[in-house]
Amino acid sequence: MTNQPQTAGAEASGTTPHQFILAGSALGVVFGDIGTSPLYTLKTVLLLSGNNPTPSVILGLLSLIIWTLILITSVKYAMFAMRIDNHGEGGIMALMSLLVARDKGSRWVVLAALLGAALIYGDGAITPAISVLSAIEGLNMILPEAETWVLPIAVTILVLLFAVQPFGTAKIGKVFGPIMALWFISIAGLGIWGIAQHPAVLLAINPWYGLQFLVSNGFVSFMVLGGVFLCVTGAEALYADMGHFGKKPIWLAWYGVVFPSLLLNYAGQSALILSGADITQNIFFRLCPPVLLIPLVILATLATIIASQAIITGAFSMTRQAIQLGWLPRLRIRQTAAESYGQIYIGTINWLLMGVTLFLTVFFKSSENLAAAYGIAVSLTMLMTSGLLYVAMRHIWQWRRLTSALVAGGFLIVDTCFLIANLIKVLEGGYIPLLLAAVVCTTMLVWHRGAAAASNAVNEKVIDVNTFFAALKEREVPRVQGSAVFLTKTRNGIPPVMRWHVARNHALQQQVLSLTISIMNVPRVPAGERLVIVEQAAGYWRGIAQYGFMERPDIPELMSRLGEMACDFSVEDVTYYLGHETIVAREDGQGMASWQRKCFAFMVRNATHVTHYYRLPGDRVVEISRRIAI
């Protein structure tokens, strides 16, 4: 075995002050989802266990929660997944890109990653709904008659949350870390107070209590696993947000603040039940002294808003990666803060998420009901990640097959148990995130297949550079003043849009550049490797611009660098030529299925225009229409 992972604690030695600052910032972005899970997890678990728990049952439930946090978050994600990074970037799309770049991108790897990514959108719709509802439900503890106001208040907060997205969160984002730090300190303090009521609850650290519960309660114990799993929803964020903060800051925040706070709070809630507290109301808020209940509800609401914001931002980031990698159509992406690349806004995703989130909130009406739909998407995503980890262990770490199977197989067994337990919820609302994921995954596959078919159709008749210019000379086609850039996906021969330009205008500019934008399976490409340009004929250059999947191409900025490359191409009066595609059916009937072709054609018509996506000056762009049969 080579490249064997070390423990996170060992690598965290020699930490710099800057990494401590980043760790504080990570509290507000990475850990919002998992950090607010104590609001509803134990409440849901108690409901599934029958709401009449004995001391042995309470210790068993707490033990399952503790060891789920240890095995999935601390071991699987922190110790293993976070060590398999794509040039510093993490997440299921980055992992897929890494495996594809290593020529290990089998169809199974791609499908697993796409399904996992699609499921994250389902999580992104449910998390704001269940989190905000569970926080506002704390009002019932203060004023029982306020129950009828919980749903309207939650809907209002969610509408405002999505409505402010176009303005960006760079300024208010600076207070996310301190607020979440206060949240974790508060839930840890409440947990310590609860443990003091019944210290024997600490016996649950022994995994025997959890195993005993699983084997002695039949089908009920299996159903309870679906509720226990809620304690790790959000664990994927440790891996997905690794590129924003780095490994060490996330490890520092998790092991130093978040993990201990969660353990203490869950133990405190369980201790309160052991001491005979009333469990008909939310046990999380029962931990709080009455005089501090209003501040806690306010703090909980702020924490759930921050958690929801992190989920929305994560959906924007993953969408950008999917677009760059060719799995989604171009969407309008707006940078909301110049100093932070992660601060982006994608209107289509924002409003779609808002619509689904509000529907879930109104349809389920309470966090208790929403818990039935929660967990399926996350557990299936985690299962996909475990499968990809096995491939990475074999082909990136070069582990032996048996070792990889034992480690990844252990993760797969745990994930499978949680998935099966969550599948029981399908008819109770769990079908909603699955349907949403199916729509997203189908969209990705149809777009990718359609784009490949269109590219193949365009490239069917490739003309060699020398042949093309010899024909120009023979036909005495004039070379007029000016320069032209032809955007094309074709890497060899003359771009089809350039052929059509000459055929219709019977002339060609004196200086011509054929430019291909290539998205690499790495997050970022060094500036020195951005552009490769070669003069293939008199006045004709072939250029390939390389970008990472975390970068947005900027063609005018790219053109401004030509002078540094000793290239005589003039950019002062350049005109950009694009192909405008109309998708039609093939005459031989051998192309894409009709429904797929129609879906692809709809996405092509509604995709963000190339002019905007590549930041081209609109007054210098010429489009040439073309019919593409697929």
XYZ file of C-alpha atoms in Angstrom:
630
model
C 0.000 0.000 0.000
C 1.129 3.522 -0.763
C -0.106 6.948 0.185
C -1.824 5.604 3.263
C -3.873 8.283 5.040
C -2.631 9.663 8.303
C -4.910 10.810 11.072
C -6.362 14.266 10.760
C -4.965 15.271 14.100
C -1.422 14.445 13.051
C -1.638 16.629 9.970
C -3.169 19.474 11.911
C 0.082 20.042 13.770
C 1.935 23.205 12.911
C -1.291 25.108 12.331
C -0.912 28.779 11.400
C -3.044 31.666 12.764
C -4.535 32.113 9.290
C -5.828 28.547 9.395
C -7.539 29.241 12.719
C -9.278 32.220 11.074
C -10.345 30.020 8.173
C -11.603 27.429 10.650
C -13.817 30.106 12.222
C -15.156 31.062 8.797
C -15.825 27.404 7.999
C -18.207 27.234 10.958
C -20.611 29.456 9.051
C -20.383 27.691 5.703
C -19.411 24.054 6.129
C -21.160 23.049 9.344
C -24.492 24.852 9.249
C -26.478 21.812 8.115
C -24.966 19.192 10.410
C -24.686 21.777 13.199
C -28.448 22.401 13.322
C -29.409 18.708 13.209
C -29.844 18.500 17.035
C -32.988 20.595 16.546
C -34.878 17.650 15.057
C -32.802 14.442 15.130
C -33.476 13.090 18.639
C -37.100 14.247 18.439
C -37.552 12.173 15.272
C -35.703 9.164 16.720
C -37.919 9.180 19.817
C -41.035 9.301 17.654
C -39.869 6.295 15.622
C -38.951 4.336 18.754
C -42.456 4.673 20.210
C -42.152 7.797 22.387
C -42.040 5.669 25.555
C -38.325 4.974 25.966
C -36.721 2.963 28.753
C -33.221 3.848 30.041
C -31.672 1.043 27.969
C -33.448 2.330 24.860
C -32.248 5.910 25.460
C -28.648 4.750 25.904
C -28.968 2.620 22.762
C -30.318 5.501 20.689
C -27.620 7.885 21.915
C -24.930 5.287 21.238
C -26.168 4.898 17.653
C -26.055 8.683 17.145
C -22.546 8.966 18.621
C -21.102 6.165 16.509
C -22.853 7.343 13.367
C -21.148 10.717 13.790
C -17.810 8.968 14.394
C -17.948 6.446 11.538
C -19.487 8.585 8.804
C -18.263 12.110 9.511
C -15.040 11.719 11.500
C -13.731 8.589 9.768
C -15.243 8.344 6.283
C -15.269 12.020 5.323
C -12.627 13.666 7.529
C -10.007 10.887 7.503
C -10.540 9.338 4.063
C -12.597 11.353 1.575
C -10.862 14.661 2.345
C -7.502 13.113 1.420
C -8.659 12.402 -2.114
C -8.778 15.882 -3.602
C -8.676 17.216 -7.141
C -5.938 19.851 -6.796
C -7.451 20.962 -3.504
C -11.109 20.736 -4.566
C -13.484 18.178 -3.084
C -17.063 17.007 -3.603
C -18.579 14.291 -5.725
C -18.201 16.180 -9.046
C -14.543 16.965 -8.340
C -13.959 13.314 -7.393
C -15.560 12.170 -10.651
C -13.365 14.584 -12.612
C -10.269 13.282 -10.853
C -11.104 9.670 -11.702
C -11.937 10.572 -15.304
C -8.647 12.472 -15.598
C -6.816 9.343 -14.385
C -8.585 7.315 -17.110
C -10.632 5.565 -14.451
C -13.856 7.223 -15.535
C -15.927 4.162 -16.399
C -19.599 4.602 -17.170
C -20.398 3.366 -13.647
C -18.179 6.051 -12.095
C -19.831 8.804 -14.128
C -23.373 7.587 -13.421
C -22.676 7.227 -9.695
C -21.290 10.762 -9.505
C -24.148 12.262 -11.532
C -26.749 10.506 -9.386
C -25.016 11.695 -6.230
C -24.852 15.266 -7.537
C -28.521 15.194 -8.571
C -29.532 13.968 -5.121
C -27.736 16.913 -3.501
C -30.299 19.216 -5.138
C -33.016 17.274 -3.288
C -31.131 17.816 -0.048
C -30.760 21.485 -0.945
C -34.530 21.870 -1.184
C -35.394 19.990 2.015
C -32.684 21.370 4.331
C -33.956 24.984 4.431
C -37.527 23.782 4.977
C -36.862 21.359 7.843
C -34.215 23.551 9.506
C -36.228 26.772 9.582
C -39.424 24.977 10.619
C -37.678 23.180 13.496
C -36.239 26.474 14.781
C -39.523 28.409 14.586
C -41.318 25.543 16.325
C -39.449 26.601 19.447
C -42.089 29.350 19.740
C -44.518 26.641 20.881
C -42.466 26.308 24.068
C -42.864 30.020 24.807
C -46.418 30.573 23.651
C -48.466 27.410 22.871
C -51.123 29.393 20.999
C -48.418 30.560 18.528
C -48.537 27.159 16.829
C -50.722 28.497 14.019
C -48.095 31.152 13.265
C -45.170 28.743 12.855
C -45.858 27.899 9.197
C -46.489 31.512 7.992
C -43.346 32.741 9.783
C -41.234 29.921 8.300
C -42.559 30.601 4.785
C -41.855 34.342 5.173
C -38.264 33.687 6.288
C -37.672 31.283 3.395
C -39.080 33.715 0.823
C -36.812 36.476 2.158
C -33.816 34.103 2.170
C -34.182 33.284 -1.522
C -35.170 36.849 -2.427
C -31.871 38.313 -1.157
C -29.705 35.874 -3.120
C -29.329 38.167 -6.178
C -27.676 40.770 -3.944
C -24.998 38.357 -2.711
C -24.006 37.500 0.838
C -20.401 38.688 0.932
C -21.036 41.443 3.492
C -23.384 39.605 5.859
C -21.384 36.419 5.331
C -18.666 37.882 7.549
C -20.917 37.445 10.597
C -21.883 33.854 9.753
C -18.800 32.421 11.465
C -19.256 34.296 14.775
C -22.987 33.492 14.894
C -22.351 29.785 14.303
C -19.529 29.831 16.860
C -22.030 31.223 19.386
C -24.491 28.526 18.324
C -22.028 25.695 18.930
C -20.934 27.161 22.273
C -24.603 27.441 23.263
C -25.592 23.891 22.317
C -22.453 22.560 24.027
C -23.309 24.496 27.197
C -26.902 23.235 27.128
C -25.572 19.716 26.664
C -23.260 19.993 29.666
C -26.172 21.264 31.773
C -28.262 18.287 30.657
C -25.489 15.779 31.355
C -25.194 17.173 34.883
C -28.805 16.085 35.481
C -27.948 12.445 34.730
C -24.187 11.757 34.213
C -24.802 8.043 33.621
C -25.794 8.968 30.069
C -22.071 9.043 29.206
C -22.119 5.237 29.254
C -23.600 5.454 25.741
C -20.093 6.007 24.349
C -19.877 2.217 24.550
C -21.051 0.906 21.142
C -22.466 -2.184 22.841
C -25.568 -0.203 23.848
C -26.279 0.690 20.223
C -25.715 -2.860 18.977
C -27.910 -4.256 21.747
C -30.725 -1.906 20.748
C -30.460 -2.947 17.082
C -30.667 -6.687 17.800
C -33.342 -6.539 20.509
C -36.048 -4.293 19.059
C -36.830 -6.003 15.772
C -38.266 -3.902 12.954
C -38.542 -0.831 15.199
C -34.786 -0.662 15.648
C -34.326 -0.752 11.892
C -36.847 2.070 11.381
C -35.021 4.105 14.010
C -31.887 4.062 11.854
C -33.710 6.344 9.395
C -34.034 8.914 12.183
C -30.523 8.375 13.534
C -29.160 9.152 10.080
C -30.440 12.736 10.375
C -27.504 13.489 12.697
C -25.061 13.317 9.748
C -27.040 15.157 7.073
C -24.595 17.812 5.989
C -21.498 15.643 6.429
C -20.907 15.822 2.650
C -20.156 19.530 3.101
C -16.833 18.729 4.800
C -15.671 17.246 1.515
C -17.554 19.501 -0.911
C -16.345 22.771 0.667
C -12.736 21.658 1.069
C -11.582 23.862 -1.803
C -12.903 27.015 -0.113
C -11.085 26.566 3.198
C -8.549 23.726 2.930
C -8.259 20.478 4.855
C -6.671 21.753 8.068
C -9.174 24.538 8.825
C -12.088 22.151 8.319
C -10.427 19.514 10.516
C -9.774 22.153 13.195
C -13.385 23.310 13.162
C -14.799 19.773 13.159
C -12.619 18.115 15.792
C -12.150 21.232 17.906
C -15.646 22.738 17.968
C -18.429 21.060 16.000
C -17.949 17.386 16.875
C -17.605 17.927 20.660
C -20.569 20.335 20.660
C -22.803 17.858 18.858
C -21.823 14.983 21.148
C -22.443 17.082 24.264
C -25.819 18.305 23.054
C -27.114 14.895 22.028
C -25.896 13.492 25.347
C -27.543 16.391 27.212
C -30.882 15.816 25.482
C -30.695 12.096 26.282
C -29.771 12.801 29.912
C -32.798 15.039 30.265
C -35.033 12.197 29.105
C -33.351 9.787 31.535
C -34.069 12.230 34.352
C -37.777 12.008 33.545
C -38.399 15.120 31.428
C -41.571 15.472 29.366
C -40.825 14.435 25.794
C -44.108 15.462 24.198
C -42.414 18.722 23.183
C -39.117 19.291 21.376
C -36.494 17.954 23.782
C -33.840 20.317 22.344
C -35.678 23.387 23.617
C -36.506 21.609 26.920
C -32.760 21.739 27.633
C -32.888 25.521 27.786
C -33.790 27.427 30.992
C -37.088 29.318 30.421
C -35.455 32.727 30.837
C -33.113 32.022 27.880
C -35.691 30.390 25.620
C -36.476 33.460 23.490
C -32.772 34.209 22.776
C -32.255 30.514 21.934
C -35.155 30.498 19.440
C -33.715 33.619 17.799
C -30.232 32.080 17.701
C -31.613 28.802 16.337
C -33.470 30.679 13.603
C -30.297 32.552 12.613
C -28.318 29.286 12.607
C -30.855 27.559 10.354
C -30.889 30.540 7.979
C -27.084 30.325 7.760
C -27.306 26.552 7.191
C -29.833 27.144 4.410
C -27.611 29.826 2.871
C -24.692 27.391 2.786
C -26.862 24.795 1.020
C -28.016 27.330 -1.589
C -24.452 28.540 -2.208
C -23.338 24.919 -2.532
C -26.033 24.290 -5.143
C -24.804 27.290 -7.139
C -21.199 26.069 -6.962
C -22.066 22.511 -8.010
C -24.178 23.822 -10.895
C -21.227 25.846 -12.179
C -19.028 22.735 -12.061
C -21.646 20.686 -13.930
C -21.975 23.378 -16.637
C -18.226 23.631 -17.105
C -17.860 19.852 -17.324
C -20.571 19.643 -19.969
C -23.371 18.065 -17.932
C -25.788 21.003 -17.839
C -26.697 23.734 -20.356
C -25.172 27.174 -19.952
C -26.958 29.238 -17.312
C -26.477 32.898 -16.484
C -23.890 33.069 -13.700
C -23.377 36.378 -11.945
C -20.459 37.130 -9.663
C -21.840 38.902 -6.576
C -18.465 39.719 -4.994
C -15.320 40.468 -6.960
C -12.999 39.377 -4.147
C -14.590 35.947 -3.685
C -14.930 33.490 -6.553
C -17.381 31.402 -4.528
C -19.853 34.300 -4.280
C -22.020 33.642 -7.335
C -25.706 33.759 -8.166
C -27.584 31.544 -10.629
C -31.143 32.787 -10.944
C -32.630 29.655 -12.514
C -31.356 27.433 -9.702
C -32.352 29.935 -7.011
C -35.988 30.215 -8.091
C -36.369 26.487 -8.758
C -34.994 25.683 -5.296
C -37.272 28.301 -3.779
C -40.341 26.825 -5.465
C -39.571 23.280 -4.311
C -38.617 24.406 -0.782
C -41.813 26.397 -0.298
C -43.885 23.517 -1.668
C -42.271 21.107 0.807
C -42.781 23.541 3.681
C -46.473 24.067 2.957
C -47.131 20.424 2.006
C -45.558 18.854 5.115
C -46.342 21.754 7.492
C -43.960 20.631 10.305
C -40.390 19.462 10.761
C -41.735 16.204 12.196
C -43.539 15.424 8.926
C -40.617 16.639 6.802
C -38.287 14.213 8.566
C -40.118 11.457 6.673
C -38.835 12.857 3.373
C -35.395 13.751 4.692
C -32.468 11.376 4.616
C -33.128 9.337 1.480
C -31.326 11.741 -0.840
C -28.380 12.164 1.544
C -27.989 8.447 2.304
C -28.010 7.561 -1.406
C -25.452 10.314 -2.122
C -23.205 8.921 0.612
C -23.535 5.443 -0.879
C -22.406 6.789 -4.268
C -19.448 8.539 -2.614
C -18.370 5.313 -0.897
C -18.387 3.506 -4.235
C -16.211 6.225 -5.780
C -13.874 6.077 -2.775
C -13.226 2.407 -3.538
C -12.183 3.290 -7.096
C -9.963 6.086 -5.754
C -8.319 3.796 -3.190
C -7.483 1.291 -5.923
C -6.288 3.638 -8.659
C -5.087 6.802 -6.895
C -3.704 5.459 -3.624
C -2.724 2.178 -5.364
C -4.099 0.071 -2.506
C -4.492 -3.681 -2.893
C -7.931 -4.896 -3.928
C -8.554 -6.656 -0.597
C -7.574 -3.626 1.514
C -9.718 -1.295 -0.589
C -12.658 -3.689 -0.400
C -12.389 -3.994 3.385
C -12.236 -0.242 4.026
C -14.668 0.979 1.365
C -16.825 -2.110 1.910
C -17.225 -1.155 5.547
C -18.452 2.276 4.516
C -20.763 0.723 1.920
C -22.323 -1.627 4.495
C -23.055 1.268 6.875
C -24.413 3.450 4.057
C -26.564 0.603 2.711
C -28.116 -0.027 6.130
C -29.041 3.645 6.446
C -30.357 3.758 2.872
C -32.614 0.737 3.373
C -33.883 2.211 6.639
C -34.638 5.480 4.859
C -36.380 3.728 1.960
C -39.174 2.868 4.385
C -40.022 6.583 4.188
C -40.594 6.563 0.415
C -44.385 6.474 0.572
C -44.420 9.025 3.415
C -42.820 11.721 1.267
C -39.399 10.290 0.501
C -40.407 9.972 -3.141
C -40.177 13.766 -3.547
C -36.351 14.124 -3.361
C -36.023 10.942 -5.446
C -38.278 12.370 -8.162
C -36.357 15.652 -8.081
C -33.047 13.784 -8.380
C -34.428 11.704 -11.271
C -35.377 14.872 -13.159
C -31.961 16.472 -12.570
C -30.035 13.311 -13.476
C -32.097 12.806 -16.654
C -31.491 16.432 -17.621
C -27.726 15.956 -17.197
C -27.639 12.755 -19.260
C -29.833 14.147 -22.058
C -27.773 17.339 -22.301
C -24.468 15.475 -22.373
C -25.691 12.982 -24.962
C -27.261 15.694 -27.115
C -24.113 17.839 -26.997
C -22.007 14.843 -28.054
C -24.420 14.007 -30.904
C -24.452 17.617 -32.111
C -20.645 17.772 -32.009
C -20.383 14.548 -34.017
C -22.879 15.846 -36.590
C -20.954 19.095 -37.046
C -17.628 17.309 -37.386
C -18.801 14.758 -39.958
C -17.291 16.739 -42.824
C -13.900 17.945 -41.612
C -11.789 19.812 -44.160
C -8.008 19.838 -43.824
C -6.397 23.265 -43.304
C -4.112 23.013 -46.337
C -6.933 21.742 -48.556
C -9.222 24.584 -47.462
C -6.704 27.382 -48.120
C -5.659 25.806 -51.420
C -9.307 25.898 -52.465
C -9.547 29.579 -51.436
C -6.571 30.387 -53.621
C -7.927 28.390 -56.521
C -11.354 30.097 -56.307
C -9.650 33.498 -55.782
C -11.588 34.200 -52.595
C -10.342 37.623 -51.409
C -8.694 38.109 -47.967
C -10.186 41.359 -46.705
C -8.909 43.707 -44.022
C -9.626 42.858 -40.396
C -9.341 39.950 -37.997
C -11.839 37.256 -37.027
C -12.155 34.730 -34.214
C -14.218 31.622 -34.931
C -15.392 29.840 -31.807
C -15.528 26.109 -32.346
C -15.454 22.772 -30.563
C -13.550 21.287 -33.489
C -9.879 20.692 -32.704
C -8.823 19.473 -36.153
C -9.372 20.932 -39.591
C -11.335 24.062 -40.439
C -14.206 25.054 -38.099
C -17.631 24.508 -39.727
C -18.714 28.077 -38.854
C -15.678 29.376 -40.752
C -16.588 27.311 -43.826
C -20.146 28.656 -43.746
C -18.856 32.220 -43.351
C -16.737 31.905 -46.491
C -19.526 30.156 -48.398
C -22.021 32.938 -47.661
C -19.791 36.014 -47.754
C -17.273 34.864 -50.393
C -14.444 36.492 -48.455
C -12.216 35.867 -45.440
C -10.366 38.268 -43.150
C -6.609 38.582 -43.451
C -6.115 37.378 -39.886
C -8.144 34.439 -38.629
C -8.052 32.594 -35.307
C -9.887 29.347 -34.713
C -10.477 29.164 -30.937
C -11.561 26.140 -28.900
C -12.457 26.432 -25.213
C -11.408 23.269 -23.405
C -12.572 22.549 -19.849
C -10.053 20.357 -18.049
C -10.727 17.855 -15.245
C -8.873 20.060 -12.766
C -10.255 23.011 -10.757
C -7.931 25.650 -12.183
C -5.338 25.932 -14.947
C -2.181 28.054 -14.357
C -2.168 31.280 -16.352
C 1.001 30.215 -18.163
C -0.743 27.107 -19.499
C -3.998 28.851 -20.402
C -3.535 29.270 -24.139
C -1.724 27.239 -26.755
C -1.633 28.889 -30.186
C -0.046 27.709 -33.432
C 0.044 29.351 -36.874
C -1.100 26.638 -39.309
C -1.263 28.696 -42.504
C -0.542 32.240 -43.659
C -2.745 34.462 -41.495
C -4.472 31.482 -39.834
C -3.908 30.442 -36.221
C -5.305 27.558 -34.228
C -5.800 28.303 -30.504
C -6.882 26.057 -27.623
C -7.735 27.799 -24.361
C -7.744 25.590 -21.274
C -9.806 26.340 -18.161
C -10.518 24.401 -14.997
C -14.053 23.435 -13.995
C -13.986 26.071 -11.229
C -13.119 28.878 -13.681
C -15.250 30.933 -16.028
C -13.833 31.596 -19.506
C -13.289 35.240 -20.435
C -12.397 35.443 -24.138
C -11.672 39.206 -24.391
C -9.286 38.894 -21.446
C -7.715 35.918 -23.202
C -7.295 37.890 -26.442
C -5.501 40.661 -24.577
C -2.703 38.186 -23.786
C -1.884 37.398 -27.400
C 0.689 40.193 -27.497
C 2.630 38.462 -24.710
C 2.851 35.321 -26.871
C 4.627 36.962 -29.808
C 1.507 36.450 -31.940
C 0.845 38.954 -34.731
C -2.927 38.533 -34.492
C -4.600 41.961 -34.125
C -7.404 42.235 -31.568
C -8.221 45.915 -32.146
C -10.912 45.327 -34.813
C -11.667 41.661 -34.158
C -15.069 40.155 -34.962
C -16.286 37.007 -33.193
C -18.182 34.409 -35.221
C -20.498 31.903 -33.569
C -22.730 29.154 -34.825
C -26.445 29.403 -33.946
C -27.746 25.852 -33.771
C -31.218 24.621 -34.672
C -31.712 21.003 -33.658
C -33.686 18.800 -36.070
C -34.263 15.054 -36.493
C -32.068 12.972 -38.738
C -33.710 11.910 -42.004
C -32.664 8.282 -41.566
C -34.402 8.088 -38.176
C -31.237 6.742 -36.515
C -30.602 9.659 -34.176
C -31.613 10.385 -30.597
C -35.004 9.303 -29.290
C -37.645 11.909 -30.130
C -38.315 12.913 -26.508
C -34.584 13.277 -25.814
C -34.023 15.359 -28.938
C -36.943 17.647 -28.067
C -35.670 18.087 -24.504
C -32.173 18.841 -25.770
C -33.491 21.315 -28.360
C -35.508 23.061 -25.620
C -32.382 23.378 -23.450
C -30.327 24.691 -26.385
C -32.953 27.382 -27.083
C -33.095 28.460 -23.449
C -29.416 28.200 -22.529
C -27.549 31.412 -21.741
C -26.173 32.898 -24.942
C -22.521 32.226 -25.715
C -21.959 35.983 -25.961
C -22.821 36.465 -22.310
C -21.252 33.254 -21.044
C -17.860 34.012 -22.614
C -18.181 37.777 -21.896
C -17.974 38.753 -25.569
C -18.725 42.357 -26.637
C -22.195 42.125 -28.201
C -21.458 44.667 -30.954
C -18.609 42.517 -32.297
C -20.435 39.199 -32.546
C -21.817 37.661 -35.755
C -24.006 34.562 -35.576
C -24.345 32.121 -38.439
C -27.398 29.862 -38.271
C -27.040 26.171 -38.923
C -29.346 23.148 -38.757
C -27.926 20.158 -36.925
C -29.547 16.778 -37.374
C -29.145 14.417 -34.414
